[in-house]
Amino acid sequence: MAHHGKRVVKGREGIDRNKLYPIAEAVSMIKERANAKFDETIELAMNLGVDPRHADQMVRGVCALPNGSGRTVRVAVFARGAKAEEAKAAGADIVGAEDLLEIVQGGTIEFDRCIATPDMMGLVGRLGKVLGPRGLMPNPKVGTVTMDVTGAVKGAKGGSVEFRVEKAGIIHAGIGKASFDTEKLVQNIKAFADAVQKARPTGAKGTFVQRVAVSSTMGPGVHVDPSTVLNG
């Protein structure tokens, strides 16, 4: 039998693991228990009724959280000329072309989001084995291959969150910080859930969103009534 520390046991007190809580109540419970020495991330997990091994059941997209994510996101942009200058003006942390390619190929990846203009994808394609496994490969489906460099950079800096369903049919994302007001976290969660709903693939049958849970970085999880997330 697994032994849990006092902190874990105390955090679980008052949480009925067999109950589905309304989203606002669940978030309040999580915030109360987020007592680490740093500002914990509030995380959302959604179990979907899909099998991502089938191409017509893949779920991916991007959501602009209305209240931001609370994270400091480092953005790299592959662009040349006027678009490179536009990226710098928009606040990109790293901008380049062949020079940036060499840096990444050398193993230095000091960014959390990678954006590219369409004309750069021939170059960026060489980095597929490096950026792909890290989830950093630019993709037009999530708005990271675009001529709207300013919008993409500001979106990434402002709290846009990319999502992609994992092998077990789960989508997991950080949707804010424990220091956020409950109302702002609920708004972020509902916006994210709405984006996932809109990304429902044609191959999905039956109940799409099957289970929802929220947690903090170091805290317990709380099961949420999906209807309070999707129909609020």
mmCIF file of N, CA, C and O in Angstrom, residues 73-143:
data_model
loop_
_atom_site.group_PDB
_atom_site.id
_atom_site.type_symbol
_atom_site.label_atom_id
_atom_site.label_comp_id
_atom_site.label_asym_id
_atom_site.label_seq_id
_atom_site.Cartn_x
_atom_site.Cartn_y
_atom_site.Cartn_z
ATOM 1 N N VAL A 73 6.277 33.337 -21.232
ATOM 2 C CA VAL A 73 6.519 32.487 -22.401
ATOM 3 C C VAL A 73 7.607 33.103 -23.278
ATOM 4 O O VAL A 73 7.502 34.260 -23.703
ATOM 5 N N ARG A 74 8.647 32.323 -23.527
ATOM 6 C CA ARG A 74 9.728 32.772 -24.410
ATOM 7 C C ARG A 74 9.395 32.341 -25.837
ATOM 8 O O ARG A 74 9.140 31.164 -26.083
ATOM 9 N N VAL A 75 9.406 33.298 -26.751
ATOM 10 C CA VAL A 75 8.963 33.038 -28.119
ATOM 11 C C VAL A 75 10.118 33.198 -29.112
ATOM 12 O O VAL A 75 10.828 34.213 -29.093
ATOM 13 N N ALA A 76 10.271 32.183 -29.968
ATOM 14 C CA ALA A 76 11.242 32.248 -31.059
ATOM 15 C C ALA A 76 10.482 32.356 -32.370
ATOM 16 O O ALA A 76 9.437 31.731 -32.544
ATOM 17 N N VAL A 77 11.013 33.156 -33.294
ATOM 18 C CA VAL A 77 10.376 33.336 -34.596
ATOM 19 C C VAL A 77 11.391 33.128 -35.715
ATOM 20 O O VAL A 77 12.464 33.745 -35.715
ATOM 21 N N PHE A 78 11.042 32.258 -36.649
ATOM 22 C CA PHE A 78 11.834 32.084 -37.862
ATOM 23 C C PHE A 78 11.253 33.008 -38.925
ATOM 24 O O PHE A 78 10.128 32.804 -39.394
ATOM 25 N N ALA A 79 12.000 34.027 -39.284
ATOM 26 C CA ALA A 79 11.527 34.989 -40.284
ATOM 27 C C ALA A 79 12.711 35.772 -40.827
ATOM 28 O O ALA A 79 13.786 35.813 -40.221
ATOM 29 N N ARG A 80 12.482 36.393 -41.981
ATOM 30 C CA ARG A 80 13.514 37.227 -42.603
ATOM 31 C C ARG A 80 12.952 38.629 -42.894
ATOM 32 O O ARG A 80 11.744 38.814 -42.967
ATOM 33 N N GLY A 81 13.860 39.566 -43.085
ATOM 34 C CA GLY A 81 13.484 40.897 -43.549
ATOM 35 C C GLY A 81 12.458 41.609 -42.701
ATOM 36 O O GLY A 81 12.562 41.668 -41.475
ATOM 37 N N ALA A 82 11.433 42.126 -43.370
ATOM 38 C CA ALA A 82 10.416 42.922 -42.687
ATOM 39 C C ALA A 82 9.673 42.121 -41.631
ATOM 40 O O ALA A 82 9.311 42.647 -40.568
ATOM 41 N N LYS A 83 9.449 40.817 -41.893
ATOM 42 C CA LYS A 83 8.735 39.984 -40.928
ATOM 43 C C LYS A 83 9.588 39.735 -39.681
ATOM 44 O O LYS A 83 9.063 39.602 -38.570
ATOM 45 N N ALA A 84 10.896 39.673 -39.854
ATOM 46 C CA ALA A 84 11.786 39.526 -38.703
ATOM 47 C C ALA A 84 11.721 40.779 -37.834
ATOM 48 O O ALA A 84 11.667 40.695 -36.592
ATOM 49 N N GLU A 85 11.713 41.943 -38.483
ATOM 50 C CA GLU A 85 11.612 43.198 -37.738
ATOM 51 C C GLU A 85 10.262 43.302 -37.040
ATOM 52 O O GLU A 85 10.159 43.795 -35.913
ATOM 53 N N GLU A 86 9.226 42.827 -37.714
ATOM 54 C CA GLU A 86 7.884 42.833 -37.128
ATOM 55 C C GLU A 86 7.848 41.956 -35.870
ATOM 56 O O GLU A 86 7.238 42.322 -34.860
ATOM 57 N N ALA A 87 8.504 40.799 -35.947
ATOM 58 C CA ALA A 87 8.543 39.875 -34.796
ATOM 59 C C ALA A 87 9.247 40.521 -33.607
ATOM 60 O O ALA A 87 8.787 40.422 -32.458
ATOM 61 N N LYS A 88 10.352 41.206 -33.879
ATOM 62 C CA LYS A 88 11.094 41.881 -32.802
ATOM 63 C C LYS A 88 10.240 42.973 -32.168
ATOM 64 O O LYS A 88 10.198 43.115 -30.940
ATOM 65 N N ALA A 89 9.553 43.726 -33.016
ATOM 66 C CA ALA A 89 8.703 44.820 -32.508
ATOM 67 C C ALA A 89 7.543 44.283 -31.674
ATOM 68 O O ALA A 89 7.076 44.944 -30.739
ATOM 69 N N ALA A 90 7.083 43.061 -32.005
ATOM 70 C CA ALA A 90 5.960 42.462 -31.280
ATOM 71 C C ALA A 90 6.378 41.869 -29.938
ATOM 72 O O ALA A 90 5.533 41.484 -29.133
ATOM 73 N N GLY A 91 7.706 41.760 -29.716
ATOM 74 C CA GLY A 91 8.186 41.257 -28.431
ATOM 75 C C GLY A 91 8.775 39.865 -28.445
ATOM 76 O O GLY A 91 8.976 39.261 -27.388
ATOM 77 N N ALA A 92 9.079 39.329 -29.642
ATOM 78 C CA ALA A 92 9.685 37.998 -29.715
ATOM 79 C C ALA A 92 11.040 38.011 -29.021
ATOM 80 O O ALA A 92 11.782 38.998 -29.094
ATOM 81 N N ASP A 93 11.375 36.927 -28.351
ATOM 82 C CA ASP A 93 12.634 36.847 -27.607
ATOM 83 C C ASP A 93 13.816 36.496 -28.504
ATOM 84 O O ASP A 93 14.938 36.942 -28.267
ATOM 85 N N ILE A 94 13.562 35.655 -29.508
ATOM 86 C CA ILE A 94 14.613 35.221 -30.423
ATOM 87 C C ILE A 94 14.056 35.289 -31.841
ATOM 88 O O ILE A 94 12.970 34.765 -32.104
ATOM 89 N N VAL A 95 14.800 35.900 -32.742
ATOM 90 C CA VAL A 95 14.371 35.998 -34.138
ATOM 91 C C VAL A 95 15.553 35.664 -35.036
ATOM 92 O O VAL A 95 16.671 36.128 -34.798
ATOM 93 N N GLY A 96 15.311 34.848 -36.052
ATOM 94 C CA GLY A 96 16.404 34.518 -36.949
ATOM 95 C C GLY A 96 15.973 33.613 -38.075
ATOM 96 O O GLY A 96 14.791 33.296 -38.235
ATOM 97 N N ALA A 97 16.956 33.177 -38.861
ATOM 98 C CA ALA A 97 16.712 32.266 -39.983
ATOM 99 C C ALA A 97 17.770 31.169 -39.914
ATOM 100 O O ALA A 97 17.720 30.339 -39.010
ATOM 101 N N GLU A 98 18.743 31.183 -40.827
ATOM 102 C CA GLU A 98 19.798 30.165 -40.798
ATOM 103 C C GLU A 98 20.587 30.199 -39.493
ATOM 104 O O GLU A 98 21.011 29.153 -38.989
ATOM 105 N N ASP A 99 20.793 31.400 -38.956
ATOM 106 C CA ASP A 99 21.527 31.519 -37.701
ATOM 107 C C ASP A 99 20.788 30.849 -36.551
ATOM 108 O O ASP A 99 21.397 30.162 -35.712
ATOM 109 N N LEU A 100 19.454 31.004 -36.527
ATOM 110 C CA LEU A 100 18.651 30.361 -35.482
ATOM 111 C C LEU A 100 18.607 28.854 -35.696
ATOM 112 O O LEU A 100 18.615 28.084 -34.730
ATOM 113 N N LEU A 101 18.581 28.436 -36.949
ATOM 114 C CA LEU A 101 18.630 27.002 -37.265
ATOM 115 C C LEU A 101 19.874 26.368 -36.668
ATOM 116 O O LEU A 101 19.813 25.311 -36.031
ATOM 117 N N GLU A 102 21.018 27.013 -36.840
ATOM 118 C CA GLU A 102 22.286 26.478 -36.323
ATOM 119 C C GLU A 102 22.280 26.406 -34.803
ATOM 120 O O GLU A 102 22.789 25.449 -34.212
ATOM 121 N N ILE A 103 21.688 27.409 -34.173
ATOM 122 C CA ILE A 103 21.624 27.421 -32.701
ATOM 123 C C ILE A 103 20.811 26.234 -32.192
ATOM 124 O O ILE A 103 21.223 25.525 -31.274
ATOM 125 N N VAL A 104 19.648 26.012 -32.811
ATOM 126 C CA VAL A 104 18.784 24.909 -32.390
ATOM 127 C C VAL A 104 19.421 23.565 -32.704
ATOM 128 O O VAL A 104 19.385 22.640 -31.885
ATOM 129 N N GLN A 105 20.036 23.439 -33.876
ATOM 130 C CA GLN A 105 20.714 22.198 -34.227
ATOM 131 C C GLN A 105 21.856 21.887 -33.262
ATOM 132 O O GLN A 105 22.181 20.725 -33.023
ATOM 133 N N GLY A 106 22.421 22.940 -32.683
ATOM 134 C CA GLY A 106 23.498 22.762 -31.715
ATOM 135 C C GLY A 106 23.021 22.346 -30.343
ATOM 136 O O GLY A 106 23.821 22.128 -29.434
ATOM 137 N N GLY A 107 21.684 22.256 -30.182
ATOM 138 C CA GLY A 107 21.129 21.783 -28.916
ATOM 139 C C GLY A 107 20.668 22.862 -27.969
ATOM 140 O O GLY A 107 20.230 22.574 -26.850
ATOM 141 N N THR A 108 20.750 24.115 -28.387
ATOM 142 C CA THR A 108 20.308 25.211 -27.523
ATOM 143 C C THR A 108 18.875 25.607 -27.890
ATOM 144 O O THR A 108 18.636 26.160 -28.966
ATOM 145 N N ILE A 109 17.946 25.294 -26.999
ATOM 146 C CA ILE A 109 16.534 25.628 -27.231
ATOM 147 C C ILE A 109 16.057 26.444 -26.035
ATOM 148 O O ILE A 109 15.613 25.903 -25.023
ATOM 149 N N GLU A 110 16.169 27.754 -26.158
ATOM 150 C CA GLU A 110 15.804 28.639 -25.056
ATOM 151 C C GLU A 110 14.503 29.373 -25.360
ATOM 152 O O GLU A 110 14.421 30.593 -25.296
ATOM 153 N N PHE A 111 13.468 28.593 -25.730
ATOM 154 C CA PHE A 111 12.168 29.173 -26.004
ATOM 155 C C PHE A 111 11.079 28.142 -25.729
ATOM 156 O O PHE A 111 11.329 26.940 -25.718
ATOM 157 N N ASP A 112 9.860 28.649 -25.489
ATOM 158 C CA ASP A 112 8.715 27.795 -25.154
ATOM 159 C C ASP A 112 7.708 27.706 -26.296
ATOM 160 O O ASP A 112 6.835 26.838 -26.287
ATOM 161 N N ARG A 113 7.785 28.608 -27.265
ATOM 162 C CA ARG A 113 6.874 28.615 -28.406
ATOM 163 C C ARG A 113 7.678 29.007 -29.642
ATOM 164 O O ARG A 113 8.509 29.911 -29.579
ATOM 165 N N CYS A 114 7.436 28.313 -30.731
ATOM 166 C CA CYS A 114 8.160 28.569 -31.969
ATOM 167 C C CYS A 114 7.174 28.940 -33.068
ATOM 168 O O CYS A 114 6.207 28.213 -33.320
ATOM 169 N N ILE A 115 7.419 30.070 -33.706
ATOM 170 C CA ILE A 115 6.555 30.593 -34.766
ATOM 171 C C ILE A 115 7.398 30.740 -36.032
ATOM 172 O O ILE A 115 8.600 31.035 -35.963
ATOM 173 N N ALA A 116 6.774 30.537 -37.179
ATOM 174 C CA ALA A 116 7.496 30.685 -38.448
ATOM 175 C C ALA A 116 6.576 31.249 -39.511
ATOM 176 O O ALA A 116 5.373 30.984 -39.525
ATOM 177 N N THR A 117 7.146 32.048 -40.415
ATOM 178 C CA THR A 117 6.393 32.481 -41.583
ATOM 179 C C THR A 117 6.393 31.311 -42.572
ATOM 180 O O THR A 117 7.308 30.477 -42.554
ATOM 181 N N PRO A 118 5.373 31.205 -43.424
ATOM 182 C CA PRO A 118 5.270 30.059 -44.339
ATOM 183 C C PRO A 118 6.508 29.815 -45.193
ATOM 184 O O PRO A 118 6.894 28.663 -45.432
ATOM 185 N N ASP A 119 7.163 30.893 -45.642
ATOM 186 C CA ASP A 119 8.335 30.747 -46.505
ATOM 187 C C ASP A 119 9.542 30.143 -45.779
ATOM 188 O O ASP A 119 10.505 29.714 -46.419
ATOM 189 N N MET A 120 9.476 30.090 -44.447
ATOM 190 C CA MET A 120 10.597 29.553 -43.656
ATOM 191 C C MET A 120 10.437 28.070 -43.345
ATOM 192 O O MET A 120 11.342 27.451 -42.783
ATOM 193 N N MET A 121 9.321 27.473 -43.703
ATOM 194 C CA MET A 121 9.069 26.097 -43.296
ATOM 195 C C MET A 121 9.998 25.084 -43.967
ATOM 196 O O MET A 121 10.245 24.009 -43.438
ATOM 197 N N GLY A 122 10.538 25.425 -45.144
ATOM 198 C CA GLY A 122 11.527 24.551 -45.760
ATOM 199 C C GLY A 122 12.762 24.437 -44.888
ATOM 200 O O GLY A 122 13.369 23.363 -44.763
ATOM 201 N N LEU A 123 13.112 25.545 -44.262
ATOM 202 C CA LEU A 123 14.257 25.584 -43.344
ATOM 203 C C LEU A 123 13.913 24.922 -42.013
ATOM 204 O O LEU A 123 14.645 24.059 -41.522
ATOM 205 N N VAL A 124 12.775 25.315 -41.448
ATOM 206 C CA VAL A 124 12.354 24.801 -40.144
ATOM 207 C C VAL A 124 12.098 23.290 -40.206
ATOM 208 O O VAL A 124 12.302 22.576 -39.229
ATOM 209 N N GLY A 125 11.683 22.798 -41.377
ATOM 210 C CA GLY A 125 11.421 21.370 -41.535
ATOM 211 C C GLY A 125 12.608 20.497 -41.185
ATOM 212 O O GLY A 125 12.450 19.351 -40.769
ATOM 213 N N ARG A 126 13.816 21.040 -41.329
ATOM 214 C CA ARG A 126 15.029 20.283 -40.990
ATOM 215 C C ARG A 126 15.137 20.028 -39.484
ATOM 216 O O ARG A 126 15.908 19.181 -39.045
ATOM 217 N N LEU A 127 14.365 20.784 -38.718
ATOM 218 C CA LEU A 127 14.437 20.658 -37.256
ATOM 219 C C LEU A 127 13.334 19.774 -36.689
ATOM 220 O O LEU A 127 13.127 19.741 -35.482
ATOM 221 N N GLY A 128 12.640 19.053 -37.565
ATOM 222 C CA GLY A 128 11.514 18.236 -37.111
ATOM 223 C C GLY A 128 11.865 17.272 -35.999
ATOM 224 O O GLY A 128 11.120 17.120 -35.032
ATOM 225 N N LYS A 129 13.018 16.617 -36.095
ATOM 226 C CA LYS A 129 13.405 15.625 -35.083
ATOM 227 C C LYS A 129 13.807 16.274 -33.762
ATOM 228 O O LYS A 129 13.824 15.612 -32.727
ATOM 229 N N VAL A 130 14.126 17.567 -33.824
ATOM 230 C CA VAL A 130 14.519 18.289 -32.606
ATOM 231 C C VAL A 130 13.306 18.944 -31.953
ATOM 232 O O VAL A 130 13.065 18.808 -30.750
ATOM 233 N N LEU A 131 12.529 19.667 -32.765
ATOM 234 C CA LEU A 131 11.387 20.413 -32.222
ATOM 235 C C LEU A 131 10.140 19.558 -32.036
ATOM 236 O O LEU A 131 9.366 19.782 -31.105
ATOM 237 N N GLY A 132 9.949 18.570 -32.918
ATOM 238 C CA GLY A 132 8.749 17.734 -32.857
ATOM 239 C C GLY A 132 8.515 17.059 -31.521
ATOM 240 O O GLY A 132 7.445 17.209 -30.917
ATOM 241 N N PRO A 133 9.504 16.305 -31.001
ATOM 242 C CA PRO A 133 9.310 15.614 -29.719
ATOM 243 C C PRO A 133 9.043 16.558 -28.544
ATOM 244 O O PRO A 133 8.471 16.151 -27.540
ATOM 245 N N ARG A 134 9.445 17.818 -28.687
ATOM 246 C CA ARG A 134 9.228 18.801 -27.620
ATOM 247 C C ARG A 134 7.920 19.574 -27.794
ATOM 248 O O ARG A 134 7.605 20.456 -27.008
ATOM 249 N N GLY A 135 7.179 19.248 -28.850
ATOM 250 C CA GLY A 135 5.920 19.947 -29.109
ATOM 251 C C GLY A 135 6.112 21.374 -29.565
ATOM 252 O O GLY A 135 5.222 22.209 -29.401
ATOM 253 N N LEU A 136 7.264 21.664 -30.162
ATOM 254 C CA LEU A 136 7.580 23.036 -30.553
ATOM 255 C C LEU A 136 7.535 23.280 -32.057
ATOM 256 O O LEU A 136 7.749 24.399 -32.507
ATOM 257 N N MET A 137 7.260 22.246 -32.832
ATOM 258 C CA MET A 137 7.258 22.406 -34.287
ATOM 259 C C MET A 137 6.115 23.323 -34.719
ATOM 260 O O MET A 137 4.946 23.087 -34.375
ATOM 261 N N PRO A 138 6.419 24.392 -35.457
ATOM 262 C CA PRO A 138 5.348 25.289 -35.939
ATOM 263 C C PRO A 138 4.327 24.525 -36.769
ATOM 264 O O PRO A 138 4.676 23.622 -37.531
ATOM 265 N N ASN A 139 3.062 24.901 -36.607
ATOM 266 C CA ASN A 139 1.985 24.196 -37.296
ATOM 267 C C ASN A 139 0.872 25.187 -37.625
ATOM 268 O O ASN A 139 0.399 25.902 -36.734
ATOM 269 N N PRO A 140 0.434 25.227 -38.884
ATOM 270 C CA PRO A 140 -0.624 26.179 -39.243
ATOM 271 C C PRO A 140 -1.937 25.941 -38.510
ATOM 272 O O PRO A 140 -2.732 26.860 -38.326
ATOM 273 N N LYS A 141 -2.190 24.690 -38.055
ATOM 274 C CA LYS A 141 -3.443 24.378 -37.369
ATOM 275 C C LYS A 141 -3.567 25.077 -36.024
ATOM 276 O O LYS A 141 -4.672 25.256 -35.516
ATOM 277 N N VAL A 142 -2.434 25.427 -35.439
ATOM 278 C CA VAL A 142 -2.478 26.119 -34.148
ATOM 279 C C VAL A 142 -1.947 27.549 -34.266
ATOM 280 O O VAL A 142 -1.637 28.196 -33.275
ATOM 281 N N GLY A 143 -1.857 28.034 -35.505
ATOM 282 C CA GLY A 143 -1.523 29.426 -35.731
ATOM 283 C C GLY A 143 -0.067 29.798 -35.563
ATOM 284 O O GLY A 143 0.260 30.986 -35.442
#
